[in-house]
Structure formats: C-alpha cells, structure tokens
CSV table of C-alpha atoms in Angstrom, one decimal:
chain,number,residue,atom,x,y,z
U,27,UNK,CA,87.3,98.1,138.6
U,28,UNK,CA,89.7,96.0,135.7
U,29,UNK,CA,92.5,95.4,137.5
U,30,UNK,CA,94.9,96.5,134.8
U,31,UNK,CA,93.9,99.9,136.4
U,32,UNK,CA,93.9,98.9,140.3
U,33,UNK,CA,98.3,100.4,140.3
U,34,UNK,CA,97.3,103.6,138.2
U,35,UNK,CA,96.0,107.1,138.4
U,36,UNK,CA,93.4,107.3,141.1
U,37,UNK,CA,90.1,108.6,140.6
U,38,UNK,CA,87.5,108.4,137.8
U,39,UNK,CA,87.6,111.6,135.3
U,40,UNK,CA,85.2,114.2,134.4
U,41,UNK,CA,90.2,118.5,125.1
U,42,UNK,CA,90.1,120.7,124.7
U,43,UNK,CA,91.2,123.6,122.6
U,44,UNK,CA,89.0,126.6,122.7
U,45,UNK,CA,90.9,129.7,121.0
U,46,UNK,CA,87.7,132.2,121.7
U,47,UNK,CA,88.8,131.1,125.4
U,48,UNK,CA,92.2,130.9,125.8
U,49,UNK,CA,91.9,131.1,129.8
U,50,UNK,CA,91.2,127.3,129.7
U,51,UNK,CA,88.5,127.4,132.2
U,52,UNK,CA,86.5,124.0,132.8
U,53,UNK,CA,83.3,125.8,131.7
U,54,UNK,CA,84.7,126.9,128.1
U,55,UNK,CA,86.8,123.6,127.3
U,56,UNK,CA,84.4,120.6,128.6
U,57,UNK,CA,86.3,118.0,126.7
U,58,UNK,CA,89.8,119.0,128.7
U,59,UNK,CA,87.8,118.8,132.1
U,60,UNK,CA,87.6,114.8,131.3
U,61,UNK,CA,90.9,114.3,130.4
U,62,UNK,CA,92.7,117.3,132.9
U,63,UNK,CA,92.5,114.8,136.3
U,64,UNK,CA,94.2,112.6,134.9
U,65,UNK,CA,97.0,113.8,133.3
U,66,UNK,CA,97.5,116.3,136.8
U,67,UNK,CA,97.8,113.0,138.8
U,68,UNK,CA,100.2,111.9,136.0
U,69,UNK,CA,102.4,114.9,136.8
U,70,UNK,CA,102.0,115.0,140.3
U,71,UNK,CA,103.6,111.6,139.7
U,72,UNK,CA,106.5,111.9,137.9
U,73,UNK,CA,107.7,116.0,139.8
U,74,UNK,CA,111.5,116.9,138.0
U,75,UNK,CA,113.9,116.1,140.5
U,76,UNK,CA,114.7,120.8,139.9
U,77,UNK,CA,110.9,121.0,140.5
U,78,UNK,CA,110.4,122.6,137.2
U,79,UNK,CA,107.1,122.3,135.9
U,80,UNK,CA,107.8,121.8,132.2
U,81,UNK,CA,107.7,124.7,129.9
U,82,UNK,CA,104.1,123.5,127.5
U,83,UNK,CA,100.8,123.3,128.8
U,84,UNK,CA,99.4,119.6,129.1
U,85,UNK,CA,96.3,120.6,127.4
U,86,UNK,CA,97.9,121.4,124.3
U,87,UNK,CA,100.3,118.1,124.0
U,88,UNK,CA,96.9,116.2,123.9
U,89,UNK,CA,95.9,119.0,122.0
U,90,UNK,CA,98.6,117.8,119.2
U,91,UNK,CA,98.3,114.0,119.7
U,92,UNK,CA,94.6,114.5,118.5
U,93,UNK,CA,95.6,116.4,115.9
U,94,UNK,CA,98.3,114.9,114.0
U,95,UNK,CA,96.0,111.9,114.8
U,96,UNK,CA,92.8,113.6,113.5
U,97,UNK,CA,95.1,115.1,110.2
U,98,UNK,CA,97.6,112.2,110.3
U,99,UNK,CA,100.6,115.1,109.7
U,100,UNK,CA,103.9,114.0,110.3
U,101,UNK,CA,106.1,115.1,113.9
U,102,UNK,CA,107.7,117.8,111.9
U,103,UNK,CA,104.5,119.3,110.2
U,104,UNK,CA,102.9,119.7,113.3
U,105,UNK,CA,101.1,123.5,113.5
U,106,UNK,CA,103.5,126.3,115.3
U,107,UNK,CA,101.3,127.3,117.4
U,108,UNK,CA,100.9,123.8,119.2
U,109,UNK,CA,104.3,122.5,121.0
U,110,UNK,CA,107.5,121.3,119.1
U,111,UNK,CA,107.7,117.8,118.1
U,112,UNK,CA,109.9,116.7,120.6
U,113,UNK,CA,107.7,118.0,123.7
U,114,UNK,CA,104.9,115.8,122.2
U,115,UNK,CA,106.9,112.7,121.5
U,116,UNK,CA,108.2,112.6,124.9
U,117,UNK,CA,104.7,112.5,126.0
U,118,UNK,CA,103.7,110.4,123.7
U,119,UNK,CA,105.9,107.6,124.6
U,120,UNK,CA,105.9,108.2,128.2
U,121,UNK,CA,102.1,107.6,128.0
U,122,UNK,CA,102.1,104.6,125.7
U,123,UNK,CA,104.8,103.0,128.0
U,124,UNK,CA,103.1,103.8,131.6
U,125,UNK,CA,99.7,102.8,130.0
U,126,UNK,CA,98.1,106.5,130.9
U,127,UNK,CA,97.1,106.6,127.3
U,128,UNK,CA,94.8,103.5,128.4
U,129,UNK,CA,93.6,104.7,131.2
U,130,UNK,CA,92.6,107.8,130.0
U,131,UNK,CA,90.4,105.9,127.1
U,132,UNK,CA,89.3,103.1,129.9
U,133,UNK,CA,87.8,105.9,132.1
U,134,UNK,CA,86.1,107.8,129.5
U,135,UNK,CA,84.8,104.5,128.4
U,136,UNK,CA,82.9,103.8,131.7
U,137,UNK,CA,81.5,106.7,131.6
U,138,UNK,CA,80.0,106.3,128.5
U,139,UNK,CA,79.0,103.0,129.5
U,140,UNK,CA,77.3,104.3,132.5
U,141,UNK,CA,75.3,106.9,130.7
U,142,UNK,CA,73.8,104.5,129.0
U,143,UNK,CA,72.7,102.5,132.1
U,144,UNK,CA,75.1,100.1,131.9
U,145,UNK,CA,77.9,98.3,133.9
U,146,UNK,CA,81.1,99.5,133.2
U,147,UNK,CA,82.8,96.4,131.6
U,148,UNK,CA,81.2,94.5,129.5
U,149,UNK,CA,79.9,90.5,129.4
U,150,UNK,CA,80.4,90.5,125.5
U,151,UNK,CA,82.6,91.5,123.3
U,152,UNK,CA,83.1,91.3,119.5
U,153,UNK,CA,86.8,90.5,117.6
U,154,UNK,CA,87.6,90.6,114.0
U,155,UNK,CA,90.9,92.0,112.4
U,156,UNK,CA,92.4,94.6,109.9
U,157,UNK,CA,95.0,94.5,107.8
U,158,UNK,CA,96.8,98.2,106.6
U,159,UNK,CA,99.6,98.9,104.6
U,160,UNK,CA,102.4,100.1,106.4
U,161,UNK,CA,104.7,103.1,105.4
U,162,UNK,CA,108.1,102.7,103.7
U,163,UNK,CA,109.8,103.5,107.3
U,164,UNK,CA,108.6,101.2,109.2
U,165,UNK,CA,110.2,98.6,110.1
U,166,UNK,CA,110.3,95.5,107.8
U,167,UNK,CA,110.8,92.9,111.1
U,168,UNK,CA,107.2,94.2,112.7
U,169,UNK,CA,105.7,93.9,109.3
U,170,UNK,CA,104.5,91.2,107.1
U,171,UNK,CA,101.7,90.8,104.0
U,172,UNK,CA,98.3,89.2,104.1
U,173,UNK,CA,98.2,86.5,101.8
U,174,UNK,CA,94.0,86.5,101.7
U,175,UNK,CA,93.8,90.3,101.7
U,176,UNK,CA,97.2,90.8,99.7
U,177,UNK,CA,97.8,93.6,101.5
U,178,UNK,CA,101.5,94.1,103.0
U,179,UNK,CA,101.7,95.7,106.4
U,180,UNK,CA,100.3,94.9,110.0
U,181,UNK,CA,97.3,93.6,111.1
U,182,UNK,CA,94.9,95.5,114.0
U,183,UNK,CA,92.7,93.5,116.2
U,184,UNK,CA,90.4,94.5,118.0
U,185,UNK,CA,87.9,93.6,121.0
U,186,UNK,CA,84.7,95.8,121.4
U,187,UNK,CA,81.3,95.6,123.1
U,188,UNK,CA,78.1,96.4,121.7
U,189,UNK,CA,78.3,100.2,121.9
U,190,UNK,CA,81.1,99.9,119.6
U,191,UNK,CA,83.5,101.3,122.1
U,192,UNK,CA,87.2,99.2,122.6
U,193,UNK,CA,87.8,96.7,125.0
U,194,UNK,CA,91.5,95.8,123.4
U,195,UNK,CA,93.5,96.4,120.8
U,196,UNK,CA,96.9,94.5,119.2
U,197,UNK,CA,98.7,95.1,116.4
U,198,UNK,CA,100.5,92.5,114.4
U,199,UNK,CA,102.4,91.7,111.9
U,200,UNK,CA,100.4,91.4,108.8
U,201,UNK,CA,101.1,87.8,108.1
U,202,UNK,CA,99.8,86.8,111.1
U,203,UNK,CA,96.6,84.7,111.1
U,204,UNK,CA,94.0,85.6,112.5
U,205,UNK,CA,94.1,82.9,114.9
U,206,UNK,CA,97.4,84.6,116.7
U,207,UNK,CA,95.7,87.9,116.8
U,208,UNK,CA,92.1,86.3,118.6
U,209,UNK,CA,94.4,84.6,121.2
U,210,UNK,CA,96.2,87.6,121.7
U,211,UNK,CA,92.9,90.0,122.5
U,212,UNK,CA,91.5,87.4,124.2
U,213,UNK,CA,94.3,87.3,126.6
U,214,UNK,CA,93.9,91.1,126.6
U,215,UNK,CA,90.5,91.1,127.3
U,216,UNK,CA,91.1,88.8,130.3
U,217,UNK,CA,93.8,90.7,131.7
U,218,UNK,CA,91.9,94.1,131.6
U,219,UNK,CA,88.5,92.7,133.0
U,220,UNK,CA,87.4,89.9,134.7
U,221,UNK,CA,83.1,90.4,133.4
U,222,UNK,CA,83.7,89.6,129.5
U,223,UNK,CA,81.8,85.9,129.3
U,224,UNK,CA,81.3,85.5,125.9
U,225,UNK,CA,83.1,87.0,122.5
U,226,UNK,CA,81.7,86.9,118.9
U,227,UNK,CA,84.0,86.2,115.6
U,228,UNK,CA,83.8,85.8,111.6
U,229,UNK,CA,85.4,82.4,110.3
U,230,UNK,CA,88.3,83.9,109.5
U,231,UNK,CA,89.0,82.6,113.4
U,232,UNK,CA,89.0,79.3,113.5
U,233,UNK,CA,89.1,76.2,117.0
U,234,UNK,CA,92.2,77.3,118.3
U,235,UNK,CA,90.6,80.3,119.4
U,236,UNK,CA,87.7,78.9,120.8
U,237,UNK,CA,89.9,76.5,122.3
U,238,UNK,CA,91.9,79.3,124.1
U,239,UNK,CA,88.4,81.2,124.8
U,240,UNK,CA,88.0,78.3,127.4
U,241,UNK,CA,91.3,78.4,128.8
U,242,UNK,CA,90.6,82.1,129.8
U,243,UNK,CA,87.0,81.6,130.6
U,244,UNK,CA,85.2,83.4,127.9
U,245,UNK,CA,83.1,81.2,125.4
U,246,UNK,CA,84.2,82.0,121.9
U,247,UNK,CA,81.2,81.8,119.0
U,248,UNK,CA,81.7,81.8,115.3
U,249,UNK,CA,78.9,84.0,113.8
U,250,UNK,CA,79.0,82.3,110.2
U,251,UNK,CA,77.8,84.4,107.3
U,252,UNK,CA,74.2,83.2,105.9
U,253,UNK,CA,75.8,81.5,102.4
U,254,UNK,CA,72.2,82.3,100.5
U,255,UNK,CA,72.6,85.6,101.1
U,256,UNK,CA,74.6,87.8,98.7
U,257,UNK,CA,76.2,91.4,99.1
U,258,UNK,CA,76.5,93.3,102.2
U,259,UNK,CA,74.0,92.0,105.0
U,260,UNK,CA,74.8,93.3,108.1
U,261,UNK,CA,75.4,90.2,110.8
U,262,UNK,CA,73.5,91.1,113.9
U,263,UNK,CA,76.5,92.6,116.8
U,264,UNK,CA,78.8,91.6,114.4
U,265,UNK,CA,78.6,94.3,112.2
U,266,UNK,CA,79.6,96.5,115.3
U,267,UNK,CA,82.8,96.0,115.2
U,268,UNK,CA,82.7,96.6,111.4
U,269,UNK,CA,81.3,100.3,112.2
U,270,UNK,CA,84.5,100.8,114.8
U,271,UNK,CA,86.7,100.5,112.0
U,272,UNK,CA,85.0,102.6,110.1
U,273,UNK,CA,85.0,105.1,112.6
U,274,UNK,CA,88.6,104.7,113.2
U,275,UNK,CA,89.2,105.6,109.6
U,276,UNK,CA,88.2,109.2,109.8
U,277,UNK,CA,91.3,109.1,111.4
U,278,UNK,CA,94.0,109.6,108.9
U,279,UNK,CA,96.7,108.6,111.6
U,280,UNK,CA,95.2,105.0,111.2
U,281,UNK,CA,94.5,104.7,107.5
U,282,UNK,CA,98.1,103.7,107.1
U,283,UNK,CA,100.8,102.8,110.2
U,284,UNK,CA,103.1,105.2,110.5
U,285,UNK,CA,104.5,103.8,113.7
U,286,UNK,CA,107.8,102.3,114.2
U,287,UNK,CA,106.7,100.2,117.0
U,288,UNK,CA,103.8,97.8,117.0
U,289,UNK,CA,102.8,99.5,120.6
U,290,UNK,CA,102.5,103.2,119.3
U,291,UNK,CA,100.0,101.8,116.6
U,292,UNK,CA,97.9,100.8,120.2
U,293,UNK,CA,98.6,104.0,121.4
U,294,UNK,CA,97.2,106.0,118.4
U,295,UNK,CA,94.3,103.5,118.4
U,296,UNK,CA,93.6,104.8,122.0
U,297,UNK,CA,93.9,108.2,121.2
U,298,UNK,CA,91.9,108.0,118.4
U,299,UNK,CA,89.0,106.1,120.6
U,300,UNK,CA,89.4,108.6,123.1
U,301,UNK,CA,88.4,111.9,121.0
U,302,UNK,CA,85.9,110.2,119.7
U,303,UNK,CA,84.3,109.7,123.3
U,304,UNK,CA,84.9,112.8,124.3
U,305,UNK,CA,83.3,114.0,121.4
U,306,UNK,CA,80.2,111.9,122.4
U,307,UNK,CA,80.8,112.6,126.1
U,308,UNK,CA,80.8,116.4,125.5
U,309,UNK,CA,78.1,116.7,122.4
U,310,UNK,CA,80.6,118.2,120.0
U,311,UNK,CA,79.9,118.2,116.4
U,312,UNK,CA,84.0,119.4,115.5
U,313,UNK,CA,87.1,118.7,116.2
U,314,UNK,CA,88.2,120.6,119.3
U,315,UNK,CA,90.9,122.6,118.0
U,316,UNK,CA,88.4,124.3,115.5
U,317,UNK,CA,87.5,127.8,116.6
U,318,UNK,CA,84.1,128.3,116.7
C-alpha cells in the first residue's frame, strides 16, 4: 500500500447521477458505489460538532465537480438542480487539502490496475510536461510564460505508467524548466510509492533530473527522438503519456487554468482522472449525469 495513503480513509472502494433512478441504489448508479465508501468514511470523519448531517447529498457535490470539470462552467453557472456553488467549493477545498481527492483517484487506480493483472503501483513510469494559458484571474505570482512554447500560463507535469493512468501530477509556473518540474514528480512519485524503478523522458529534461532520479532511487532515461525521422512517429511508451494529455483535454476544466491556486489545478487533474476510471471501471459510454 503507498504510504501516502497508510493515515487516510480505510478500506479499498468499490458517480453517479442516474435521474431515471433517483433512489440512488448501488445497482442503478454503479459509478457512485466506487466512489460512495470513501467519501462516507470522509464524513464519518469530520461529524459537526450540532450533529447535523449537512443539508446536500454527497453524491451530487461529486456530481458537480465532474461536471463543471467535464463542461468547464464557472462556480456561478453551475446547473440549479445540482448544489449552490458554495456547498461545492467547500468540498472542493476540503478535499484537495486533506488529500481525499487523491485517494479517491489512487484507489480507483488499483483497481484498474488489478483488472488488468497487474500490481497495484507501478515499476515504470513516464514524465513529460504541459504548458496552458492561464485565465486573466489568476494570479500573475503562480504564473509565468514558456519561452520555447511561447505560451504564458502554468506548466502541468505529469507521471504515468503504461496504462496511461497518473502516478503524479504538479503544476508550475509556466517559466519553469522542465528540469524543476521532473525533480518535483520525481519526488512525488517517491513519496507516493516505493515500486516506481525506472521513469522515461523527452530531452526537454535534461542531467539534473537524472541526477536527482538516483538520489531518489529511480533510474531516469532520456528516450531521444529518431532525428531521420520526420512528422509524428509515435516513441514507444513514450507516446503514453502524450495520449493522457489528450485525454485530459476532453476536459474543458483543463484546457485553460482557471484555478487560483497551483494545488486546485492538481485537484481538477484528479478529478478529471478519476471520471475517466470510473467510466472505464463501470463500462459507461456518457457522462454520468446524462439521462439515459
């Protein structure tokens, strides 16, 4: 088990909107039944001191977070029939802060893992690095501008294994090189799980973090690009992480950072991975809050 789980929510997890079944049984709403243990233990966790048990259903604040992360709509255009924006932001931040928003993506991770006869941490893991505009309220201190990819905003790392699914994820400011971001998941990746022996990066990264790979006991490798080759030509496993960004861009929450904070662009990263598992987890073909 990663030990950045060993002081969290206890046991391994089984969203989530069905509006032909608005009971909310298990049987109708497969996705929620992952996610539902979790988030109970959560509460259990943190009772009101007036026992009051909140006035929204859980279920339909992660209902919302995939939403606005699915549609990318801001807090005050989210749907009235979901909760008011300050219901969900509470839980939002409460989640990113405690780290449940991890764990909930860390779990459903293993289990896809498992189902495909696998351990449930990986030995390798692939880095690279994305740069994204930022919006005009973010913060100008948390941002910066790529000077290779001229583009002005943050930069997003992140560490995956050869399903494609993350290990880690930091976000930067843009102007960062890429060297600061590959220590920085490295470190992460080390933290989280103590199986990851080996990690894969472009030449964008350069000794430093194969220097640090050793200091943290992961060998780095820089998969350099064939230079007789011309066009797109997939690298082999490199190109996986490649695909997770792509995948991450269907989410319109992501295509731009929105976030004040460099932590709740992490957050929505995890959010993000995690209806995508569930969605794999579960067989769905639409988004959850679709009626059928």
């Amino acid at each position: 088990r990663p030990r950045h789980l060993s002081q969290r929510h206890g046991s391994p997890v089984r969203c989530l909107r069905s509006r032909c079944h608005p009971s909310g049984g298990h049987s109708e709403n497969p996705q929620w039944a992952l996610v539902e243990p979790v988030i109970a233990a959560w509460k259990a966790a943190h009772r009101s001191v007036s026992g009051h048990q909140g006035r929204y259903e859980m279920r339909e604040i992660v209902n919302a977070l995939l939403y606005q992360g699915r549609t990318g709509c801001q807090w005050d255009l989210l749907p009235h029939d979901l909760p008011p924006r300050g219901a969900v932001m509470y839980y939002f931040t409460k989640w990113r802060d405690d780290g449940t928003d991890q764990t909930i993506h860390d779990l459903l991770r293993w289990q896809v893992r498992e189902r495909t006869r696998r351990k449930a941490d990986p030995s390798l893991v692939v880095l690279d690095t994305q740069s994204v505009h930022a919006a005009a309220g973010v913060p100008a201190e948390s941002t910066g501008c790529d000077a290779a990819k001229k583009v002005p905003g943050r930069k997003r790392g992140l560490a995956v294994d050869v399903l494609g699914l993350v290990i880690a994820v930091v976000v930067l400011a843009a102007s960062v090189h890429d060297n600061a971001a590959g220590i920085a998941l490295l470190d992460k990746v080390a933290a989280d799980t103590d199986t990851v022996q080996k990690a894969l990066v472009d030449q964008g990264f350069k000794n430093a973090v194969v220097a640090h790979g050793q200091t943290v006991g992961i060998e780095v490798e820089i998969v350099e690009r064939n230079p007789g080759q011309t066009g797109f030509v997939p690298i082999p496993k490199r190109w996986i992480v490649e695909r997770a960004y792509g995948i991450l861009m269907l989410h319109r929450r992501l295509v731009r950072d929105y976030e004040h904070l460099p932590r709740s662009s992490e957050s929505r990263v995890y959010w993000a991975m995690t209806a995508v598992i569930l969605r794999r987890l579960t067989g769905a073909t639409a988004a959850a809050w679709c009626s059928a």
